[in-house]
Tab-separated table of C-alpha atoms in Angstrom:
chain	number	residue	atom	x	y	z
A	4	MET	CA	89.392	-21.424	6.673
A	5	ALA	CA	86.352	-21.626	9.114
A	6	LEU	CA	86.662	-24.590	11.560
A	7	PRO	CA	84.032	-26.313	13.711
A	8	PRO	CA	83.627	-25.245	17.413
A	9	LEU	CA	86.375	-26.949	19.517
A	10	VAL	CA	84.047	-27.789	22.431
A	11	GLU	CA	80.432	-28.600	23.097
A	12	PRO	CA	78.296	-25.947	24.786
A	13	ALA	CA	77.644	-26.206	28.505
A	14	ALA	CA	74.170	-27.194	29.609
A	15	GLU	CA	73.127	-23.608	30.773
A	16	LEU	CA	74.306	-20.289	31.949
A	17	SER	CA	73.259	-19.055	35.380
A	18	VAL	CA	71.489	-15.784	35.857
A	19	ASP	CA	74.717	-14.222	37.142
A	20	GLU	CA	76.551	-15.441	34.048
A	21	ILE	CA	73.925	-14.108	31.743
A	22	ARG	CA	74.229	-10.762	33.497
A	23	ARG	CA	78.067	-10.852	33.433
A	24	TYR	CA	78.436	-11.787	29.788
A	25	SER	CA	75.578	-9.849	28.375
A	26	ARG	CA	77.761	-7.928	25.831
A	27	HIS	CA	78.885	-11.215	24.404
A	28	LEU	CA	75.346	-12.620	24.330
A	29	ILE	CA	73.933	-9.791	22.139
A	30	ILE	CA	76.718	-10.466	19.490
A	31	PRO	CA	74.908	-12.670	16.941
A	32	ASP	CA	78.004	-14.617	16.210
A	33	VAL	CA	78.646	-15.503	19.851
A	34	GLY	CA	75.251	-15.582	21.451
A	35	MET	CA	74.113	-17.976	24.093
A	36	ASP	CA	75.628	-20.910	22.313
A	37	GLY	CA	79.080	-19.345	21.996
A	38	GLN	CA	79.152	-18.341	25.624
A	39	LYS	CA	78.117	-21.800	26.692
A	40	ARG	CA	81.043	-23.139	24.758
A	41	LEU	CA	83.457	-20.768	26.460
A	42	LYS	CA	82.062	-21.850	29.813
A	43	ASN	CA	82.753	-25.502	28.915
A	44	ALA	CA	86.237	-24.880	27.597
A	45	LYS	CA	89.466	-25.789	29.287
A	46	VAL	CA	92.373	-23.651	28.259
A	47	LEU	CA	95.989	-23.856	29.363
A	48	ALA	CA	98.260	-20.850	29.401
A	49	VAL	CA	101.940	-21.869	29.200
A	50	GLY	CA	103.527	-19.046	31.144
A	51	ALA	CA	102.156	-16.300	33.274
A	52	GLY	CA	104.559	-13.568	32.070
A	53	GLY	CA	104.419	-10.886	29.417
A	54	LEU	CA	102.041	-12.699	26.914
A	55	GLY	CA	100.456	-14.922	29.672
A	56	SER	CA	99.281	-11.755	31.667
A	57	PRO	CA	96.848	-10.300	29.019
A	58	THR	CA	95.958	-13.757	27.818
A	59	LEU	CA	94.860	-14.977	31.266
A	60	LEU	CA	92.975	-11.788	32.236
A	61	TYR	CA	90.984	-11.623	28.945
A	62	LEU	CA	90.285	-15.351	28.826
A	63	ALA	CA	88.919	-15.027	32.424
A	64	ALA	CA	86.897	-12.018	31.564
A	65	ALA	CA	85.522	-13.778	28.474
A	66	GLY	CA	84.181	-16.620	30.643
A	67	VAL	CA	86.381	-19.485	29.798
A	68	GLY	CA	85.280	-22.006	32.384
A	69	THR	CA	88.614	-23.541	33.276
A	70	LEU	CA	92.017	-21.821	33.038
A	71	GLY	CA	95.171	-23.698	33.674
A	72	ILE	CA	98.346	-21.821	34.518
A	73	ILE	CA	101.788	-23.372	34.264
A	74	ASP	CA	104.713	-21.332	35.509
A	75	PHE	CA	107.489	-22.102	37.978
A	76	ASP	CA	109.017	-18.605	38.204
A	77	THR	CA	108.441	-16.023	40.881
A	78	VAL	CA	107.479	-12.368	40.358
A	79	ASP	CA	110.441	-10.055	40.032
A	80	GLU	CA	110.272	-6.222	40.055
A	81	SER	CA	111.537	-6.176	36.489
A	82	ASN	CA	108.390	-8.106	35.490
A	83	LEU	CA	105.988	-5.370	36.368
A	84	GLN	CA	106.858	-3.154	33.364
A	85	ARG	CA	104.869	-5.615	31.102
A	86	GLN	CA	103.461	-8.482	33.174
A	87	ILE	CA	100.183	-6.689	34.199
A	88	ILE	CA	98.682	-9.593	36.006
A	89	HIS	CA	101.127	-9.064	38.821
A	90	GLY	CA	101.619	-6.163	41.200
A	91	VAL	CA	104.037	-4.796	43.616
A	92	SER	CA	102.690	-6.918	46.570
A	93	ASP	CA	103.255	-10.082	44.431
A	94	VAL	CA	107.048	-9.553	44.157
A	95	GLY	CA	108.749	-12.812	45.334
A	96	THR	CA	105.637	-14.965	45.135
A	97	PRO	CA	105.062	-17.673	42.523
A	98	LYS	CA	103.772	-16.196	39.282
A	99	ALA	CA	101.022	-18.930	38.920
A	100	GLU	CA	99.683	-18.118	42.389
A	101	SER	CA	99.772	-14.391	41.783
A	102	ALA	CA	98.066	-14.859	38.464
A	103	ALA	CA	95.294	-16.876	40.062
A	104	ARG	CA	94.529	-14.279	42.588
A	105	SER	CA	94.216	-11.573	39.907
A	106	ILE	CA	91.891	-13.895	37.782
A	107	ALA	CA	89.731	-14.312	40.966
A	108	GLU	CA	89.398	-10.558	41.060
A	109	VAL	CA	88.371	-10.270	37.335
A	110	ASN	CA	86.050	-13.370	37.344
A	111	PRO	CA	85.461	-15.525	40.398
A	112	LEU	CA	83.291	-17.797	38.228
A	113	VAL	CA	86.356	-19.217	36.566
A	114	ASN	CA	87.961	-22.438	37.726
A	115	VAL	CA	91.757	-21.878	38.018
A	116	VAL	CA	94.169	-24.899	37.980
A	117	ILE	CA	97.643	-23.945	39.106
A	118	HIS	CA	100.657	-25.977	37.783
A	119	ASN	CA	103.497	-24.438	39.919
A	120	THR	CA	106.204	-26.412	38.079
A	121	ALA	CA	108.488	-26.344	35.156
A	122	LEU	CA	106.958	-27.806	31.916
A	123	ASP	CA	109.314	-30.570	30.881
A	124	ARG	CA	109.471	-33.857	28.821
A	125	ASP	CA	108.107	-35.842	31.622
A	126	ASN	CA	104.989	-33.832	32.434
A	127	VAL	CA	103.992	-31.952	29.254
A	128	LYS	CA	101.815	-34.643	27.769
A	129	GLU	CA	99.950	-35.352	31.113
A	130	ILE	CA	99.298	-31.664	31.641
A	131	PHE	CA	98.281	-30.928	28.028
A	132	SER	CA	95.826	-33.827	27.952
A	133	GLN	CA	93.753	-32.050	30.590
A	134	TYR	CA	92.850	-29.130	28.295
A	135	ASP	CA	91.055	-28.417	25.000
A	136	LEU	CA	93.381	-25.661	23.861
A	137	ILE	CA	96.964	-24.513	24.657
A	138	VAL	CA	97.971	-20.871	24.509
A	139	ASP	CA	101.842	-20.660	24.365
A	140	GLY	CA	103.367	-17.515	25.900
A	141	THR	CA	106.868	-18.914	26.388
A	142	ASP	CA	110.021	-16.916	25.649
A	143	ASN	CA	112.591	-19.695	24.815
A	144	PHE	CA	112.995	-21.879	21.739
A	145	ALA	CA	113.402	-25.118	23.714
A	146	THR	CA	109.985	-24.765	25.323
A	147	ARG	CA	108.442	-23.642	22.112
A	148	TYR	CA	109.497	-26.693	20.227
A	149	MET	CA	108.397	-28.930	23.060
A	150	VAL	CA	105.051	-27.361	23.246
A	151	ASN	CA	104.578	-27.755	19.492
A	152	ASP	CA	105.732	-31.451	19.479
A	153	ALA	CA	103.473	-32.335	22.479
A	154	ALA	CA	100.478	-30.582	20.880
A	155	VAL	CA	100.945	-32.377	17.599
A	156	LEU	CA	101.442	-35.834	19.267
A	157	LEU	CA	98.254	-35.269	21.295
A	158	GLY	CA	96.290	-33.656	18.458
A	159	LYS	CA	95.700	-30.492	20.364
A	160	PRO	CA	95.538	-26.999	18.738
A	161	TYR	CA	97.551	-24.147	20.243
A	162	VAL	CA	97.829	-20.380	19.857
A	163	TRP	CA	101.371	-19.228	19.594
A	164	GLY	CA	102.746	-15.818	20.181
A	165	SER	CA	106.235	-14.247	20.207
A	166	ILE	CA	107.439	-10.748	21.202
A	167	TYR	CA	110.845	-8.930	20.955
A	168	ARG	CA	111.445	-5.132	21.333
A	169	PHE	CA	108.795	-3.632	19.035
A	170	ASP	CA	107.974	-6.631	16.998
A	171	GLY	CA	105.472	-9.420	17.550
A	172	GLN	CA	104.160	-12.502	15.861
A	173	ALA	CA	101.104	-14.784	16.382
A	174	SER	CA	99.650	-17.886	14.692
A	175	VAL	CA	97.397	-20.955	15.406
A	176	PHE	CA	99.094	-24.415	14.858
A	177	TRP	CA	96.819	-27.322	14.537
A	178	GLU	CA	98.275	-30.335	12.733
A	179	GLU	CA	94.863	-31.713	11.832
A	180	HIS	CA	93.978	-28.548	9.831
A	181	GLY	CA	97.271	-26.997	8.906
A	182	PRO	CA	100.977	-26.589	9.553
A	183	CYS	CA	102.762	-26.954	12.925
A	184	TYR	CA	105.482	-24.790	14.365
A	185	ARG	CA	108.210	-26.896	12.801
A	186	CYS	CA	106.674	-26.209	9.261
A	187	LEU	CA	107.350	-22.576	9.873
A	188	TYR	CA	110.652	-22.938	11.737
A	189	PRO	CA	112.202	-26.412	10.923
A	190	GLU	CA	115.327	-25.709	12.909
A	191	PRO	CA	115.960	-23.276	15.888
A	192	PRO	CA	118.133	-20.321	15.102
A	193	PRO	CA	121.915	-20.659	15.714
A	194	PRO	CA	122.743	-20.017	19.424
A	195	GLY	CA	123.132	-16.381	20.253
A	196	MET	CA	121.637	-15.312	16.990
A	197	VAL	CA	118.217	-14.174	18.487
A	198	PRO	CA	118.524	-12.464	21.875
A	199	SER	CA	115.834	-13.148	24.485
A	200	CYS	CA	113.653	-10.389	25.892
A	201	ALA	CA	115.848	-10.441	28.939
A	202	GLU	CA	118.809	-9.493	26.720
A	203	GLY	CA	117.189	-7.346	24.066
A	204	GLY	CA	114.153	-5.967	25.828
A	205	VAL	CA	110.520	-5.589	24.904
A	206	LEU	CA	108.097	-2.760	24.840
A	207	GLY	CA	105.645	-3.491	27.647
A	208	VAL	CA	102.429	-2.711	25.668
A	209	LEU	CA	103.534	-5.041	22.876
A	210	CYS	CA	102.603	-7.933	25.259
A	211	ALA	CA	99.019	-6.577	25.228
A	212	SER	CA	98.852	-6.318	21.476
A	213	ILE	CA	100.032	-9.790	20.724
A	214	GLY	CA	98.301	-11.339	23.826
A	215	SER	CA	95.019	-9.903	22.699
A	216	ILE	CA	95.482	-11.457	19.326
A	217	GLN	CA	96.051	-14.861	20.987
A	218	VAL	CA	92.920	-14.525	23.120
A	219	ASN	CA	90.925	-13.447	20.009
A	220	GLU	CA	92.087	-16.644	18.230
A	221	ALA	CA	91.331	-18.792	21.232
A	222	ILE	CA	87.686	-17.444	21.372
A	223	LYS	CA	87.269	-18.137	17.689
A	224	LEU	CA	88.618	-21.729	17.981
A	225	ILE	CA	86.451	-22.453	20.994
A	226	THR	CA	83.159	-21.053	19.605
A	227	GLY	CA	83.797	-21.952	15.935
A	228	ILE	CA	83.375	-18.308	14.573
A	229	GLY	CA	85.533	-16.388	12.072
A	230	GLU	CA	88.591	-17.733	10.395
A	231	PRO	CA	91.394	-18.582	12.839
A	232	LEU	CA	95.035	-17.954	12.035
A	233	VAL	CA	95.616	-21.571	10.986
A	234	GLY	CA	98.115	-21.490	7.959
A	235	ARG	CA	98.767	-17.805	8.518
A	236	LEU	CA	101.350	-15.797	10.415
A	237	MET	CA	100.450	-12.408	11.866
A	238	VAL	CA	103.440	-10.082	12.026
A	239	TYR	CA	103.142	-6.819	13.972
A	240	ASP	CA	105.523	-3.844	13.812
A	241	ALA	CA	104.581	-1.526	16.694
A	242	LEU	CA	106.862	1.291	15.481
A	243	GLU	CA	105.269	1.505	12.110
A	244	MET	CA	101.864	0.449	13.320
A	245	GLU	CA	101.726	-2.213	10.580
A	246	TYR	CA	100.104	-5.684	10.603
A	247	ARG	CA	101.111	-8.218	7.943
A	248	LYS	CA	99.772	-11.710	7.322
A	249	ILE	CA	102.041	-14.316	5.794
A	250	LYS	CA	100.746	-17.618	4.497
A	251	VAL	CA	102.303	-20.727	6.113
A	252	ARG	CA	101.845	-23.937	4.241
A	253	LYS	CA	102.008	-27.502	5.765
A	254	ASP	CA	105.497	-28.798	4.980
A	255	PRO	CA	105.260	-32.328	3.473
A	256	ASN	CA	108.891	-32.831	4.556
A	257	CYS	CA	108.201	-31.669	8.112
A	258	ALA	CA	110.031	-33.848	10.601
A	259	LEU	CA	107.053	-33.970	12.858
A	260	CYS	CA	103.839	-33.666	10.848
A	261	GLY	CA	105.197	-34.444	7.331
A	262	GLU	CA	104.463	-37.450	5.118
A	263	ASN	CA	107.377	-39.397	6.545
A	264	PRO	CA	108.004	-38.003	10.021
A	265	THR	CA	111.338	-38.676	11.751
A	266	VAL	CA	110.163	-37.196	15.082
A	267	THR	CA	107.607	-39.614	16.470
A	268	ASP	CA	107.881	-38.764	20.172
A	269	LEU	CA	109.179	-35.996	22.341
A	270	LEU	CA	112.883	-35.368	22.066
A	271	GLU	CA	115.116	-36.370	24.950
A	272	ASP	CA	116.625	-32.916	25.438
A	273	TYR	CA	115.103	-29.835	23.937
A	274	GLU	CA	117.775	-27.617	25.418
A	275	ASP	CA	120.364	-29.657	23.535
A	276	PHE	CA	118.312	-29.448	20.370
A	277	CYS	CA	118.102	-25.687	20.508
A	278	GLY	CA	121.634	-25.229	21.858
A	279	ALA	CA	122.035	-22.654	24.638
A	280	VAL	CA	125.378	-21.943	23.122
A	281	SER	CA	127.147	-22.996	20.061
A	282	ASP	CA	129.522	-25.900	19.870
A	283	GLU	CA	132.415	-23.426	19.409
A	284	ALA	CA	131.446	-21.489	22.582
A	285	GLN	CA	131.089	-24.722	24.577
A	286	GLU	CA	134.637	-25.628	23.548
A	287	ALA	CA	135.977	-22.120	24.158
A	288	VAL	CA	134.743	-21.876	27.728
A	289	HIS	CA	136.114	-25.253	28.715
A	290	GLY	CA	139.013	-24.402	31.179
A	291	SER	CA	138.489	-20.631	30.442
A	292	THR	CA	135.593	-19.743	32.858
A	293	ILE	CA	136.014	-17.849	36.068
A	294	THR	CA	133.516	-16.983	38.831
A	295	VAL	CA	132.685	-13.506	39.945
A	296	ARG	CA	134.512	-14.093	43.135
A	297	GLU	CA	137.593	-14.973	41.223
A	298	LEU	CA	137.185	-11.774	39.242
A	299	LYS	CA	136.711	-9.686	42.333
A	300	ASP	CA	139.913	-11.388	43.799
A	301	TRP	CA	141.826	-10.505	40.644
A	302	GLN	CA	140.703	-6.908	40.898
A	303	ASP	CA	141.514	-6.624	44.598
A	304	SER	CA	145.027	-8.109	44.158
A	305	GLY	CA	145.832	-5.670	41.418
A	306	LYS	CA	146.106	-8.247	38.531
A	307	ASP	CA	146.536	-6.660	35.257
A	308	ILE	CA	143.269	-7.467	33.524
A	309	PHE	CA	141.342	-5.984	30.656
A	310	LEU	CA	137.625	-6.470	31.522
A	311	ALA	CA	135.237	-6.212	28.484
A	312	ASP	CA	131.459	-5.930	28.975
A	313	VAL	CA	130.090	-7.485	25.768
A	314	ARG	CA	126.390	-6.401	26.412
A	315	GLU	CA	124.580	-3.573	24.481
A	316	PRO	CA	124.981	0.129	25.262
A	317	ALA	CA	121.411	0.237	26.757
A	318	GLU	CA	122.304	-2.438	29.244
A	319	TRP	CA	125.542	-0.691	30.077
A	320	GLU	CA	123.572	2.294	31.124
A	321	ILE	CA	121.592	0.273	33.720
A	322	ASN	CA	124.572	-1.252	35.651
A	323	ARG	CA	128.173	-2.221	35.103
A	324	ILE	CA	131.098	-3.892	36.813
A	325	PRO	CA	133.680	-1.362	37.927
A	326	GLY	CA	136.630	-1.221	35.523
A	327	ALA	CA	134.855	-2.739	32.637
A	328	VAL	CA	135.003	-1.380	29.073
A	329	LEU	CA	131.987	-1.644	26.869
A	330	ILE	CA	132.697	-3.650	23.625
A	331	PRO	CA	129.407	-5.184	22.310
A	332	LYS	CA	129.434	-8.815	21.184
A	333	GLY	CA	128.528	-7.929	17.617
A	334	GLU	CA	131.562	-5.927	17.180
A	335	ILE	CA	133.723	-8.772	18.314
A	336	LEU	CA	132.079	-11.340	16.102
A	337	SER	CA	132.408	-9.082	13.096
A	338	GLY	CA	136.165	-8.477	13.814
A	339	GLU	CA	135.639	-4.699	14.110
A	340	ALA	CA	136.643	-4.581	17.810
A	341	LEU	CA	139.560	-7.057	17.864
A	342	SER	CA	142.119	-4.215	17.697
A	343	LYS	CA	140.760	-2.888	21.021
A	344	PHE	CA	142.041	-5.981	22.918
A	345	PRO	CA	145.484	-5.719	24.332
A	346	GLN	CA	148.085	-8.440	23.775
A	347	ASP	CA	149.785	-8.034	27.147
A	348	LYS	CA	146.952	-8.189	29.634
A	349	GLN	CA	144.584	-10.907	30.918
A	350	ILE	CA	141.393	-10.552	28.950
A	351	VAL	CA	138.090	-11.159	30.822
A	352	LEU	CA	134.706	-11.009	29.108
A	353	HIS	CA	131.273	-10.749	30.742
A	354	CYS	CA	127.716	-10.170	29.643
A	355	LYS	CA	124.388	-10.410	31.497
A	356	SER	CA	124.312	-14.173	32.337
A	357	GLY	CA	127.266	-15.714	30.405
A	358	VAL	CA	125.775	-16.826	27.116
A	359	ARG	CA	126.942	-13.851	24.938
A	360	SER	CA	130.334	-13.709	26.605
A	361	ALA	CA	130.837	-17.375	25.748
A	362	GLU	CA	130.147	-16.666	22.086
A	363	ALA	CA	132.475	-13.677	22.176
A	364	LEU	CA	135.099	-15.726	23.822
A	365	ALA	CA	134.967	-18.223	21.060
A	366	ALA	CA	135.591	-15.489	18.493
A	367	LEU	CA	138.450	-14.053	20.471
A	368	LYS	CA	140.151	-17.410	20.822
A	369	ALA	CA	139.794	-18.013	17.090
A	370	ALA	CA	141.534	-14.643	16.644
A	371	GLY	CA	144.512	-15.745	18.590
A	372	PHE	CA	143.636	-14.584	22.133
A	373	LYS	CA	144.186	-18.018	23.658
A	374	ASP	CA	144.324	-17.038	27.261
A	375	ALA	CA	141.068	-15.015	27.406
A	376	VAL	CA	138.422	-16.091	29.821
A	377	HIS	CA	134.761	-15.245	30.559
A	378	VAL	CA	132.761	-14.805	33.619
A	379	GLN	CA	130.223	-17.508	34.640
A	380	GLY	CA	126.813	-16.044	35.288
A	381	GLY	CA	127.856	-12.541	34.131
A	382	ILE	CA	126.713	-9.398	35.827
A	383	VAL	CA	123.652	-11.115	37.160
A	384	SER	CA	125.996	-13.237	39.393
A	385	TRP	CA	128.057	-10.089	40.219
A	386	VAL	CA	124.877	-8.315	41.594
A	387	ASN	CA	123.753	-11.420	43.556
A	388	THR	CA	127.178	-12.331	45.006
A	389	ILE	CA	129.411	-9.241	45.020
A	390	ASP	CA	127.440	-6.051	44.815
A	391	PRO	CA	123.591	-6.160	45.493
A	392	SER	CA	123.468	-2.370	45.504
A	393	LEU	CA	123.652	-2.419	41.779
A	394	PRO	CA	120.273	-2.338	39.929
A	395	SER	CA	119.227	-5.581	38.209
A	396	TYR	CA	117.175	-5.940	35.102
């Protein structure tokens, strides 16, 4: 479905702009008019990470006049495998500022607006209202639903992308012309069901594959060319090198954009809506959580403990807490590994950050291991507090 251009063209292009964008100008479908629309466009990138990196670089190179960047995180060494807008010298600096410097190197004609803050219920509408188009590169469900809800409530189109290991997805959500994100995913997945990239990993170059699709869709929307991915979901399998398109219809019963919406404003708490951990896990960790310092004290005092690492084997190869035994969470939830846990020792579980170990703890307690505990903050806290010589990821 072809759509009208999202923005009006700028008055003119300078000689320097004509020279810079000449390869766009000689494409009949883009031409002078399309390039003027790009110049006049204001696009916000939510996140300057894996997807935000190629998105920002290519939007800047394409000549989008104003680029907003919202990201409150700082550059970490583990980001450099995929977040190509940042370099070694940027480690420890705010991502939004690092990204702005890289954009200036690519195209100094672009006006960059930095939002070095966390996107939340209190600021999302005010920030989104400054832009014509939103490009969503977030990696958590709470922010995805908030981005979608704010975009629908403000009547803004946005380009969505998602990546995990070797798989990627992309679409365009615009309530005025098609479905919203809630039409595709009415409810978030159960807590712990879908690991984050930090837990499951992502092939670095996958960010470029999906990010470039997002930029392509943004250019089409701004200039009014081609058929944007409104009402269609692009699914990419990097291992099989296969692209599939799935039709997504507007849901008349959608809680946000349906015929009788029940969501008429932003939710009070998107983290609560998506659930960082399940209700069972929240109940299980109550009174059964220890810190890494308590774990170290137990080890040093010779306490008879059984320390189980519930991460995946690939994570175990990167780092591990001395004395731990690898028992992946999935084997605990399925019941396969329950026989590996002793009845006569203090059972302690840990994962990377504490989310998966909380879910595993709930399963153990349900199986009768009432005295089991888990480690708050997981091995991340161990590295930061106890043993910084261990590699992080």
